PDB file of C-alpha atoms and ligand atoms in Angstrom:
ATOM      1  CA  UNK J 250       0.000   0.000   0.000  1.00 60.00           C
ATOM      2  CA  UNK J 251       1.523   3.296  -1.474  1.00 62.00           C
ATOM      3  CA  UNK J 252       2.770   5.990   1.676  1.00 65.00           C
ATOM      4  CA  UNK J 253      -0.719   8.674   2.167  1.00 60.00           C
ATOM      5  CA  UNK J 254       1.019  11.614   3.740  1.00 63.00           C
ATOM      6  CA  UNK J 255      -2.053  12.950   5.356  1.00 68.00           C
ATOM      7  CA  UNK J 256      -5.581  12.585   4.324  1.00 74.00           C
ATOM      8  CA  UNK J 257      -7.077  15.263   6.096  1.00 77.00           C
ATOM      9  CA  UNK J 258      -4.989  17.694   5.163  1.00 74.00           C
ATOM     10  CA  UNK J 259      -5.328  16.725   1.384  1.00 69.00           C
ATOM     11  CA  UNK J 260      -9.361  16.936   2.539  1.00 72.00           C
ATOM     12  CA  UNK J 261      -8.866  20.167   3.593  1.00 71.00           C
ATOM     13  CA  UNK J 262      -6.908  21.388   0.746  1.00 66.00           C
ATOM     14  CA  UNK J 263      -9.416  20.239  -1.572  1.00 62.00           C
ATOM     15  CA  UNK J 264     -12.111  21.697   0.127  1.00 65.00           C
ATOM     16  CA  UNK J 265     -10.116  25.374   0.774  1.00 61.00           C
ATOM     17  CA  UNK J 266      -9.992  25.334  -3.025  1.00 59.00           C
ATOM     18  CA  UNK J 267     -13.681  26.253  -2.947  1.00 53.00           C
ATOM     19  CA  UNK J 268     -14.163  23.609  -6.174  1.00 52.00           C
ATOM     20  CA  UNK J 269     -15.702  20.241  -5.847  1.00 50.00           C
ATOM     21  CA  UNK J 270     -14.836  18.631  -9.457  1.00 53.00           C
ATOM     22  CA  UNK J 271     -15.499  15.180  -8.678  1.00 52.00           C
ATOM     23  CA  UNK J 272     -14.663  12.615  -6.418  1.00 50.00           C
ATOM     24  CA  UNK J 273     -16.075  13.045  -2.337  1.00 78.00           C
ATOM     25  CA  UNK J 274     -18.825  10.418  -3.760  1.00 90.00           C
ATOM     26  CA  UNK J 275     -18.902   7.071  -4.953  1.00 93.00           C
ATOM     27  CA  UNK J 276     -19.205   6.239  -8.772  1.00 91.00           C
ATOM     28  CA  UNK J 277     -21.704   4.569  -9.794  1.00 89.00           C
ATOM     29  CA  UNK J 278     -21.199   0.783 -11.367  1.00 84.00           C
ATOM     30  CA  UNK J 279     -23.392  -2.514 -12.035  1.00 82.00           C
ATOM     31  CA  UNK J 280     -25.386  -1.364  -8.861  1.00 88.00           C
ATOM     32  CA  UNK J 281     -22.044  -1.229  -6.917  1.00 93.00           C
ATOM     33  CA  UNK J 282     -20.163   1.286  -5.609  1.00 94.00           C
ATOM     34  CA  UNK J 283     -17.201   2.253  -7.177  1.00 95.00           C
ATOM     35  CA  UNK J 284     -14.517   4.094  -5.671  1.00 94.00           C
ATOM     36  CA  UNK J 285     -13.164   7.315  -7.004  1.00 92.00           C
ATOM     37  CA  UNK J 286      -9.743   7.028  -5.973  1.00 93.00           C
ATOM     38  CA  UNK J 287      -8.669   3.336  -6.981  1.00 96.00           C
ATOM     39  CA  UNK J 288     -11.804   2.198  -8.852  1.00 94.00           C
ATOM     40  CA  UNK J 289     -12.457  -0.716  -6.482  1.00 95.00           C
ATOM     41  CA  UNK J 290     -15.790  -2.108  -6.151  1.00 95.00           C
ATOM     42  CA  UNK J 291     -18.015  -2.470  -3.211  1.00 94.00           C
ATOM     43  CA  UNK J 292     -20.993  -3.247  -2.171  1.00 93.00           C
ATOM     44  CA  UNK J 293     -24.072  -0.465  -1.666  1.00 90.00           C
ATOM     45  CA  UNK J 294     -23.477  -1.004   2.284  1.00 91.00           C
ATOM     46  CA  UNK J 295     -20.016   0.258   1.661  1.00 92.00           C
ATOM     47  CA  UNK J 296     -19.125   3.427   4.019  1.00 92.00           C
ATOM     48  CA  UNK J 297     -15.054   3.063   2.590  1.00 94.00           C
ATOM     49  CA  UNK J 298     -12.857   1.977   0.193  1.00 95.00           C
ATOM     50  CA  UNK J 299     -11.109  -1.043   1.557  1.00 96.00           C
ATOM     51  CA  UNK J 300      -8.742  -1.003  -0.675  1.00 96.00           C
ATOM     52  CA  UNK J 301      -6.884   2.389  -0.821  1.00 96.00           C
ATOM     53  CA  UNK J 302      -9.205   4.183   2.764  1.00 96.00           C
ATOM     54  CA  UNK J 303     -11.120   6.631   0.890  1.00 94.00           C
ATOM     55  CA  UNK J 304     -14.190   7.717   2.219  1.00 92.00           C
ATOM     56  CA  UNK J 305     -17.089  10.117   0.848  1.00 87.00           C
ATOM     57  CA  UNK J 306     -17.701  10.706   4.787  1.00 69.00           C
ATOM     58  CA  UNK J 307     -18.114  14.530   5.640  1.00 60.00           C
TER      59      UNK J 307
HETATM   60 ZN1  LIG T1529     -10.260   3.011  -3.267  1.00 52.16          ZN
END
């Protein structure tokens, strides 16, 4: 699993920019949720991406 420096601070960089262009939701895929970051595929119940940690939480 590749080094995340901080996630929260990324969060907060994104959101300071004032400019939501996409991710902070799941995609949508075969009635699964797809994540953003890594494109793995969970089920609907899924509140994270096990895979890489992202979460649409906030
Ligand atoms: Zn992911």
């Amino acid at each position: 699993m590749a080094s995340a420096p901080s996630d929260d601070m990324f969060d907060e960089f994104l959101s300071q920019r004032g400019h939501d262009m996409e991710a902070s939701s799941w995609e949508d895929s075969y009635n699964k949720k797809q994540c953003p970051e890594c494109g793995g595929l969970h089920d609907s119940g899924a509140v994270e991406c096990t895979i890489c940690g992202w979460s649409p939480a906030r």
